[in-house]
Amino acid sequence: MVTVHSARHILASLVLGGSILLVPAAAPAQTLEKIKARGSVACGVNPSLLGFSTRDPQGNWSGFDIDLCRALAAAIFNDPGKVMFTPLGTAERLQALAAEKVDVLSRNTTWTFSREASLKLNFAAVTYYDGQGFLVRRAKNATSALELDGASVCVQKGTTSELNFADYFRTNNMKYQLVSLPDADQALKAYDDGKCTVLTSDTSQLFAERLRLKAPDDHVVLPDIISKEPLGPYVRSGDNQWLSIVKWTHYAMVNAEELGVSKQTIDEALKSNKPDVKRLVGTDENYGEQMGLTNDWAVRIIRHVGNYGEVFERNVGTGSRLAIPRGINSLWTNGGIQYAPPIR
Ligand SMILES: N[C@@H](CCC(=O)N[C@@H](CS)C(=O)NCC(=O)O)C(=O)O
């Protein structure tokens, strides 16, 4: 017979058992705390991609993807120099992040379903809307990718590019000869040496890689875009605070551009009475503290690194060697799709 007392006891142990089950197994160490203790952000980057990730002879890194790492260091330490860069090749990049070799991966990596679902990673934000394209010899006089039937195609192994181009050729009933190379240098060399008639990859890379050919002006990027390649930083799943910091670091830069807050105007912005600007620069509310940072987190990013438009123009924009038009990476207010959720 179950007495009232023992029934209570059973109920209590069930509730207790239930609550034990609800406690997640060994909560992962908070990435932000590890970064603060280490004194730097560990950032996985492309070993070498003009405009996006390059190292000068003194060992200083610069580029569009590098600036995201610097913005994180600025937000956390008020010092964009506090980054430990780890060059990661295409094949090893996602596993290196999963194995905790870096805190964040910021290197022309496409947001895809399987990379999130099966590798237990989270994509933070689209810093660059890209798409796959084709680089060909000008002398070929091609005006569209549909004229590439029978082409030999150089592509890098283990990329979304390899999968997309095969789909595209098959869909359009075109024959191709695959020349699959283990890294970007070898893919470019094979193309330059005439081992293939076409080099395919993300269009941003084709703009960068074209400059490294023996005669860049003899080659053109065709206008066709055959895939969606939303590029941006990845983090490991399971640390929402860190995911938020990476996400909102990008969005702070996009919001700053939209509000006209830049390196030059940041001091004025601190005196602004505009509600949107006040929330961005932390003179209103405590958004920074809500993520474990200081309330001037966005000010630090803008002062040291700049807003999104400044980062884009400096590294890859029409004034840079790559000369990539803003295109769909313009703000939504200018006809593009860069659109940051509000800070509020
Ligand atoms: N966005 C695509 C392609 C990115 C990619 O890794 N591209 C190659 C060039 S085609 C690259 O960056 N290679 C540099 C390297 O392997 O070191 C993806 O995420 O799979």
Short mmCIF file of C-alpha atoms and ligand atoms in Angstrom, two decimals:
data_model
loop_
_atom_site.label_atom_id
_atom_site.label_comp_id
_atom_site.label_asym_id
_atom_site.label_seq_id
_atom_site.Cartn_x
_atom_site.Cartn_y
_atom_site.Cartn_z
CA MET A 1 0.00 0.00 0.00
CA VAL A 2 1.30 3.43 -0.83
CA THR A 3 0.92 5.81 2.08
CA VAL A 4 0.56 9.54 1.57
CA HIS A 5 4.05 9.90 2.91
CA SER A 6 5.65 7.39 0.59
CA ALA A 7 3.65 8.73 -2.38
CA ARG A 8 5.15 12.14 -1.68
CA HIS A 9 8.52 10.50 -1.44
CA ILE A 10 8.10 8.78 -4.82
CA LEU A 11 6.89 12.04 -6.37
CA ALA A 12 9.85 13.93 -4.94
CA SER A 13 12.33 11.43 -6.30
CA LEU A 14 10.63 11.50 -9.72
CA VAL A 15 10.84 15.28 -9.81
CA LEU A 16 14.40 15.09 -8.62
CA GLY A 17 15.17 12.45 -11.23
CA GLY A 18 13.48 14.60 -13.87
CA SER A 19 15.48 17.65 -12.93
CA ILE A 20 18.71 15.69 -13.00
CA LEU A 21 17.89 14.56 -16.51
CA LEU A 22 17.19 18.14 -17.54
CA VAL A 23 20.63 19.40 -16.47
CA PRO A 24 22.82 19.25 -19.59
CA ALA A 25 25.82 16.96 -19.36
CA ALA A 26 29.02 18.90 -18.60
CA ALA A 27 28.24 22.38 -19.95
CA PRO A 28 30.99 23.37 -22.41
CA ALA A 29 33.53 25.86 -21.07
CA GLN A 30 32.40 29.32 -22.06
CA THR A 31 34.43 30.36 -25.06
CA LEU A 32 34.51 34.03 -24.01
CA GLU A 33 36.02 33.11 -20.64
CA LYS A 34 38.68 30.99 -22.34
CA ILE A 35 39.49 33.85 -24.71
CA LYS A 36 39.79 36.34 -21.85
CA ALA A 37 42.07 33.98 -19.91
CA ARG A 38 44.23 33.34 -22.99
CA GLY A 39 44.36 37.03 -23.88
CA SER A 40 43.54 36.52 -27.56
CA VAL A 41 40.91 35.26 -29.99
CA ALA A 42 41.97 32.09 -31.84
CA CYS A 43 40.85 32.61 -35.40
CA GLY A 44 41.08 30.04 -38.22
CA VAL A 45 41.78 31.75 -41.55
CA ASN A 46 42.61 31.07 -45.19
CA PRO A 47 46.40 30.64 -45.59
CA SER A 48 46.39 33.07 -48.51
CA LEU A 49 43.62 34.72 -50.47
CA LEU A 50 44.19 38.23 -51.83
CA GLY A 51 41.88 40.81 -50.32
CA PHE A 52 40.41 38.33 -47.85
CA SER A 53 43.32 36.86 -45.94
CA THR A 54 46.99 37.65 -46.54
CA ARG A 55 50.14 37.91 -44.46
CA ASP A 56 52.90 40.43 -45.20
CA PRO A 57 56.61 39.55 -44.88
CA GLN A 58 56.56 40.86 -41.29
CA GLY A 59 53.81 38.38 -40.47
CA ASN A 60 50.95 40.92 -40.21
CA TRP A 61 47.61 39.57 -41.37
CA SER A 62 45.08 41.68 -43.27
CA GLY A 63 41.95 41.26 -45.36
CA PHE A 64 38.17 41.09 -45.27
CA ASP A 65 37.99 37.79 -43.32
CA ILE A 66 40.84 38.91 -41.05
CA ASP A 67 38.91 42.05 -40.10
CA LEU A 68 36.12 39.96 -38.57
CA CYS A 69 38.72 38.40 -36.22
CA ARG A 70 40.10 41.87 -35.46
CA ALA A 71 36.60 43.19 -34.77
CA LEU A 72 36.05 40.39 -32.24
CA ALA A 73 39.36 41.24 -30.51
CA ALA A 74 38.40 44.93 -30.52
CA ALA A 75 35.01 44.16 -28.94
CA ILE A 76 36.54 41.95 -26.24
CA PHE A 77 39.93 43.58 -25.52
CA ASN A 78 39.65 47.03 -27.12
CA ASP A 79 42.70 45.87 -29.09
CA PRO A 80 42.38 44.52 -32.65
CA GLY A 81 45.86 43.01 -32.35
CA LYS A 82 44.82 40.39 -29.82
CA VAL A 83 44.21 37.62 -32.34
CA MET A 84 46.05 34.34 -32.79
CA PHE A 85 45.71 33.39 -36.47
CA THR A 86 45.79 29.76 -37.54
CA PRO A 87 46.00 29.23 -41.31
CA LEU A 88 43.66 26.40 -42.27
CA GLY A 89 43.36 24.70 -45.65
CA THR A 90 40.02 23.80 -47.18
CA ALA A 91 40.07 20.14 -46.16
CA GLU A 92 40.97 20.67 -42.50
CA ARG A 93 39.12 23.92 -41.66
CA LEU A 94 35.83 22.59 -40.27
CA GLN A 95 37.39 19.69 -38.37
CA ALA A 96 39.92 22.08 -36.81
CA LEU A 97 37.05 24.20 -35.48
CA ALA A 98 35.16 21.13 -34.24
CA ALA A 99 38.35 19.90 -32.49
CA GLU A 100 38.63 23.24 -30.61
CA LYS A 101 41.86 24.27 -32.33
CA VAL A 102 40.26 27.69 -32.94
CA ASP A 103 37.39 29.69 -31.39
CA VAL A 104 36.00 30.82 -34.73
CA LEU A 105 36.55 30.03 -38.40
CA SER A 106 36.61 33.12 -40.63
CA ARG A 107 37.63 32.02 -44.10
CA ASN A 108 35.41 32.00 -47.21
CA THR A 109 33.33 29.09 -45.96
CA THR A 110 29.81 28.55 -47.26
CA TRP A 111 26.84 28.15 -44.94
CA THR A 112 25.31 24.78 -45.76
CA PHE A 113 22.84 22.42 -44.11
CA SER A 114 25.23 19.53 -43.57
CA ARG A 115 28.04 21.62 -42.12
CA GLU A 116 25.67 22.77 -39.39
CA ALA A 117 23.70 19.58 -38.86
CA SER A 118 26.30 16.85 -39.01
CA LEU A 119 29.43 18.68 -37.90
CA LYS A 120 27.75 20.31 -34.86
CA LEU A 121 28.75 23.78 -35.95
CA ASN A 122 26.77 27.00 -36.15
CA PHE A 123 27.09 29.52 -38.94
CA ALA A 124 27.00 33.00 -37.36
CA ALA A 125 26.19 35.57 -40.07
CA VAL A 126 26.61 36.14 -43.80
CA THR A 127 29.49 38.59 -44.10
CA TYR A 128 29.71 38.16 -47.90
CA TYR A 129 27.01 36.96 -50.28
CA ASP A 130 28.94 35.12 -52.95
CA GLY A 131 28.12 32.74 -55.78
CA GLN A 132 30.10 30.33 -57.92
CA GLY A 133 31.46 31.51 -61.24
CA PHE A 134 33.89 30.63 -64.03
CA LEU A 135 37.22 32.08 -65.06
CA VAL A 136 38.19 31.52 -68.72
CA ARG A 137 40.69 32.75 -71.25
CA ARG A 138 39.55 35.92 -72.97
CA ALA A 139 40.64 34.42 -76.31
CA LYS A 140 37.92 31.80 -75.93
CA ASN A 141 35.39 34.59 -76.60
CA ALA A 142 32.82 32.96 -74.34
CA THR A 143 30.05 35.21 -73.08
CA SER A 144 28.15 32.65 -71.02
CA ALA A 145 28.88 29.52 -69.01
CA LEU A 146 26.43 27.67 -71.28
CA GLU A 147 29.13 27.79 -73.98
CA LEU A 148 31.45 25.61 -71.88
CA ASP A 149 30.29 22.21 -73.21
CA GLY A 150 33.24 19.80 -73.31
CA ALA A 151 35.44 22.01 -71.09
CA SER A 152 38.11 20.67 -68.80
CA VAL A 153 37.41 22.19 -65.41
CA CYS A 154 39.94 22.85 -62.63
CA VAL A 155 38.35 22.81 -59.19
CA GLN A 156 39.48 22.36 -55.63
CA LYS A 157 38.62 19.10 -53.81
CA GLY A 158 36.35 19.22 -50.77
CA THR A 159 34.58 22.44 -51.69
CA THR A 160 30.99 23.25 -52.47
CA SER A 161 32.38 24.38 -55.86
CA GLU A 162 33.16 20.78 -56.84
CA LEU A 163 29.57 19.69 -56.17
CA ASN A 164 27.86 22.70 -57.78
CA PHE A 165 29.66 22.70 -61.08
CA ALA A 166 29.02 19.01 -61.65
CA ASP A 167 25.29 19.65 -60.97
CA TYR A 168 25.31 22.62 -63.36
CA PHE A 169 26.96 20.74 -66.25
CA ARG A 170 24.68 17.74 -65.77
CA THR A 171 21.54 19.89 -65.58
CA ASN A 172 22.47 21.61 -68.83
CA ASN A 173 23.47 18.36 -70.58
CA MET A 174 27.05 19.53 -71.02
CA LYS A 175 30.07 17.25 -70.94
CA TYR A 176 33.13 18.07 -68.85
CA GLN A 177 36.45 16.68 -67.84
CA LEU A 178 37.15 17.08 -64.13
CA VAL A 179 40.61 18.19 -62.99
CA SER A 180 40.40 18.02 -59.20
CA LEU A 181 43.25 19.62 -57.24
CA PRO A 182 44.05 19.44 -53.52
CA ASP A 183 44.57 23.16 -52.90
CA ALA A 184 44.01 26.61 -54.36
CA ASP A 185 47.63 27.10 -55.53
CA GLN A 186 47.63 23.87 -57.49
CA ALA A 187 44.22 24.61 -59.00
CA LEU A 188 45.42 28.01 -60.15
CA LYS A 189 48.70 26.67 -61.52
CA ALA A 190 46.96 23.89 -63.42
CA TYR A 191 44.68 26.47 -65.02
CA ASP A 192 47.52 28.89 -65.80
CA ASP A 193 49.56 26.05 -67.31
CA GLY A 194 46.67 25.21 -69.64
CA LYS A 195 45.80 21.86 -68.01
CA CYS A 196 42.17 23.00 -68.02
CA THR A 197 40.14 25.55 -69.94
CA VAL A 198 38.09 26.73 -66.97
CA LEU A 199 38.75 27.50 -63.31
CA THR A 200 35.67 27.44 -61.12
CA SER A 201 35.14 28.59 -57.53
CA ASP A 202 33.41 31.34 -55.55
CA THR A 203 33.43 34.47 -57.72
CA SER A 204 35.19 36.53 -55.02
CA GLN A 205 38.07 34.07 -55.22
CA LEU A 206 38.19 34.22 -59.00
CA PHE A 207 38.66 38.01 -58.76
CA ALA A 208 41.50 37.44 -56.29
CA GLU A 209 43.12 34.51 -58.10
CA ARG A 210 43.01 36.20 -61.52
CA LEU A 211 45.55 38.74 -60.24
CA ARG A 212 48.04 35.93 -59.60
CA LEU A 213 48.01 34.58 -63.18
CA LYS A 214 50.98 35.22 -65.50
CA ALA A 215 48.84 37.60 -67.60
CA PRO A 216 45.70 38.59 -65.62
CA ASP A 217 44.25 40.68 -68.45
CA ASP A 218 44.09 37.63 -70.72
CA HIS A 219 41.41 36.12 -68.47
CA VAL A 220 37.82 37.06 -67.64
CA VAL A 221 35.26 36.07 -65.04
CA LEU A 222 32.06 35.11 -66.88
CA PRO A 223 28.89 36.90 -65.71
CA ASP A 224 27.04 33.66 -64.77
CA ILE A 225 26.53 32.83 -61.10
CA ILE A 226 25.54 29.17 -60.71
CA SER A 227 25.09 28.81 -56.95
CA LYS A 228 24.43 30.55 -53.66
CA GLU A 229 27.57 30.80 -51.52
CA PRO A 230 26.70 32.68 -48.35
CA LEU A 231 30.11 33.11 -46.70
CA GLY A 232 30.84 33.95 -43.10
CA PRO A 233 32.17 32.77 -39.75
CA TYR A 234 31.39 29.41 -38.09
CA VAL A 235 31.57 28.55 -34.38
CA ARG A 236 31.02 25.28 -32.51
CA SER A 237 27.44 24.57 -31.38
CA GLY A 238 26.67 24.71 -27.68
CA ASP A 239 27.90 28.14 -26.63
CA ASN A 240 25.15 30.60 -27.35
CA GLN A 241 26.94 33.54 -25.80
CA TRP A 242 29.88 33.15 -28.18
CA LEU A 243 27.58 32.59 -31.16
CA SER A 244 25.81 35.86 -30.25
CA ILE A 245 29.06 37.78 -29.97
CA VAL A 246 30.26 36.65 -33.41
CA LYS A 247 26.85 37.27 -34.99
CA TRP A 248 26.36 40.73 -33.48
CA THR A 249 29.92 41.83 -34.18
CA HIS A 250 29.06 41.56 -37.88
CA TYR A 251 25.62 43.11 -37.41
CA ALA A 252 27.07 46.03 -35.41
CA MET A 253 29.28 46.85 -38.41
CA VAL A 254 26.34 46.65 -40.83
CA ASN A 255 24.09 48.73 -38.55
CA ALA A 256 26.90 51.28 -38.18
CA GLU A 257 27.13 51.68 -41.95
CA GLU A 258 23.36 52.06 -42.21
CA LEU A 259 23.40 54.75 -39.48
CA GLY A 260 26.36 56.58 -41.03
CA VAL A 261 28.62 55.75 -38.08
CA SER A 262 32.21 55.22 -39.25
CA LYS A 263 35.80 55.49 -38.01
CA GLN A 264 35.62 59.23 -38.72
CA THR A 265 32.23 59.89 -37.14
CA ILE A 266 32.44 57.63 -34.08
CA ASP A 267 33.20 60.49 -31.65
CA GLU A 268 30.21 62.48 -32.90
CA ALA A 269 28.07 59.34 -32.65
CA LEU A 270 28.88 59.13 -28.94
CA LYS A 271 27.16 62.52 -28.51
CA SER A 272 24.19 61.67 -30.76
CA ASN A 273 20.60 61.94 -29.54
CA LYS A 274 19.30 59.52 -32.17
CA PRO A 275 17.83 56.45 -30.41
CA ASP A 276 19.28 53.94 -32.95
CA VAL A 277 22.75 55.44 -32.68
CA LYS A 278 22.57 55.59 -28.87
CA ARG A 279 21.72 51.89 -28.68
CA LEU A 280 24.56 51.04 -31.09
CA VAL A 281 27.23 53.01 -29.22
CA GLY A 282 25.96 52.01 -25.77
CA THR A 283 24.98 55.44 -24.46
CA ASP A 284 21.53 53.91 -24.00
CA GLU A 285 20.74 50.49 -22.47
CA ASN A 286 23.30 47.77 -21.67
CA TYR A 287 23.43 45.58 -24.76
CA GLY A 288 27.17 44.87 -24.49
CA GLU A 289 26.85 43.59 -20.91
CA GLN A 290 24.04 41.28 -21.99
CA MET A 291 26.65 39.40 -24.08
CA GLY A 292 29.39 39.47 -21.43
CA LEU A 293 31.13 42.48 -23.03
CA THR A 294 31.29 46.17 -22.14
CA ASN A 295 28.55 48.52 -23.32
CA ASP A 296 30.94 50.30 -25.70
CA TRP A 297 31.62 47.01 -27.57
CA ALA A 298 30.42 48.38 -30.91
CA VAL A 299 32.35 51.65 -30.45
CA ARG A 300 35.53 49.61 -30.06
CA ILE A 301 34.77 47.67 -33.25
CA ILE A 302 34.03 50.78 -35.29
CA ARG A 303 36.97 52.77 -33.95
CA HIS A 304 39.55 50.05 -34.59
CA VAL A 305 38.14 48.26 -37.64
CA GLY A 306 35.38 50.41 -39.14
CA ASN A 307 31.84 49.81 -40.32
CA TYR A 308 30.91 47.13 -42.89
CA GLY A 309 31.25 49.46 -45.89
CA GLU A 310 34.70 50.60 -44.75
CA VAL A 311 35.86 47.00 -44.34
CA PHE A 312 34.48 46.00 -47.74
CA GLU A 313 35.96 48.97 -49.64
CA ARG A 314 39.37 48.82 -47.98
CA ASN A 315 39.93 45.13 -48.67
CA VAL A 316 38.03 44.11 -51.78
CA GLY A 317 35.98 47.07 -53.06
CA THR A 318 36.26 49.05 -56.25
CA GLY A 319 39.14 51.14 -54.84
CA SER A 320 41.17 47.99 -54.02
CA ARG A 321 43.18 45.77 -56.38
CA LEU A 322 40.38 43.24 -56.52
CA ALA A 323 37.85 45.92 -57.57
CA ILE A 324 34.75 43.89 -56.65
CA PRO A 325 31.54 45.92 -57.00
CA ARG A 326 29.38 45.97 -53.82
CA GLY A 327 26.55 44.34 -55.83
CA ILE A 328 24.25 42.26 -53.61
CA ASN A 329 26.50 43.05 -50.65
CA SER A 330 25.16 46.60 -50.66
CA LEU A 331 22.92 47.51 -47.75
CA TRP A 332 19.22 46.71 -48.17
CA THR A 333 18.64 50.47 -48.19
CA ASN A 334 20.79 50.64 -51.36
CA GLY A 335 19.25 47.71 -53.22
CA GLY A 336 21.45 44.98 -51.75
CA ILE A 337 20.72 42.18 -49.27
CA GLN A 338 23.05 43.10 -46.39
CA TYR A 339 20.43 43.60 -43.71
CA ALA A 340 21.19 43.64 -39.97
CA PRO A 341 18.55 43.00 -37.33
CA PRO A 342 18.04 45.93 -34.97
CA ILE A 343 20.01 46.36 -31.76
CA ARG A 344 17.23 46.77 -29.25
N1 LIG B 1 33.01 28.54 -50.25
C1 LIG B 1 33.39 27.21 -50.69
C2 LIG B 1 34.81 27.14 -51.24
C3 LIG B 1 35.84 27.64 -50.27
C4 LIG B 1 37.27 27.20 -50.52
O1 LIG B 1 37.83 26.52 -49.70
N2 LIG B 1 37.87 27.58 -51.65
C5 LIG B 1 39.24 27.25 -51.98
C6 LIG B 1 39.60 27.77 -53.34
S1 LIG B 1 38.62 27.08 -54.65
C7 LIG B 1 40.22 27.83 -51.01
O2 LIG B 1 39.95 28.80 -50.33
N3 LIG B 1 41.42 27.24 -50.92
C8 LIG B 1 42.50 27.70 -50.09
C9 LIG B 1 43.22 26.55 -49.47
O3 LIG B 1 42.85 25.40 -49.63
O4 LIG B 1 44.17 26.81 -48.76
C10 LIG B 1 33.24 26.23 -49.53
O5 LIG B 1 32.98 26.67 -48.40
O6 LIG B 1 33.40 25.03 -49.75
#
